[in-house]
């Protein structure tokens, strides 16, 4: 089980944010 705040979780959020909000590339979490 992956706990919140782990590098993997952060990476997943990063990828999801880029996919959902390509216009807001300045936001690592995707807003």
PDB file of C-alpha atoms in Angstrom:
ATOM      1  CA  UNK A   1       0.000   0.000   0.000  1.00  0.00           C
ATOM      2  CA  UNK A   2       1.329   3.404  -0.998  1.00  0.00           C
ATOM      3  CA  UNK A   3       0.849   6.102   1.624  1.00  0.00           C
ATOM      4  CA  UNK A   4      -0.047   9.654   0.661  1.00  0.00           C
ATOM      5  CA  UNK A   5       2.824  12.069   0.214  1.00  0.00           C
ATOM      6  CA  UNK A   6       5.232   9.465  -1.160  1.00  0.00           C
ATOM      7  CA  UNK A   7       7.347  10.272  -4.229  1.00  0.00           C
ATOM      8  CA  UNK A   8       5.269   7.794  -6.225  1.00  0.00           C
ATOM      9  CA  UNK A   9       2.018   9.451  -5.191  1.00  0.00           C
ATOM     10  CA  UNK A  10       3.442  12.862  -6.066  1.00  0.00           C
ATOM     11  CA  UNK A  11       4.530  11.580  -9.464  1.00  0.00           C
ATOM     12  CA  UNK A  12       1.081  10.164 -10.152  1.00  0.00           C
ATOM     13  CA  UNK A  13      -0.544  13.452  -9.215  1.00  0.00           C
ATOM     14  CA  UNK A  14       1.929  15.238 -11.471  1.00  0.00           C
ATOM     15  CA  UNK A  15       1.027  13.074 -14.459  1.00  0.00           C
ATOM     16  CA  UNK A  16      -2.695  13.310 -13.777  1.00  0.00           C
ATOM     17  CA  UNK A  17      -2.452  17.066 -13.429  1.00  0.00           C
ATOM     18  CA  UNK A  18      -0.644  17.431 -16.737  1.00  0.00           C
ATOM     19  CA  UNK A  19      -3.225  15.275 -18.505  1.00  0.00           C
ATOM     20  CA  UNK A  20      -6.236  17.033 -17.019  1.00  0.00           C
ATOM     21  CA  UNK A  21      -4.838  20.546 -17.333  1.00  0.00           C
ATOM     22  CA  UNK A  22      -2.326  20.793 -20.149  1.00  0.00           C
ATOM     23  CA  UNK A  23      -2.807  24.558 -20.236  1.00  0.00           C
ATOM     24  CA  UNK A  24      -1.635  24.972 -16.650  1.00  0.00           C
ATOM     25  CA  UNK A  25       1.809  23.415 -17.003  1.00  0.00           C
ATOM     26  CA  UNK A  26       3.118  25.832 -14.391  1.00  0.00           C
ATOM     27  CA  UNK A  27       1.075  24.014 -11.746  1.00  0.00           C
ATOM     28  CA  UNK A  28       2.752  20.714 -10.741  1.00  0.00           C
ATOM     29  CA  UNK A  29      -0.481  19.398  -9.251  1.00  0.00           C
ATOM     30  CA  UNK A  30      -2.610  20.545 -12.163  1.00  0.00           C
ATOM     31  CA  UNK A  31      -4.677  22.955 -10.119  1.00  0.00           C
TER      32      UNK A  31
END
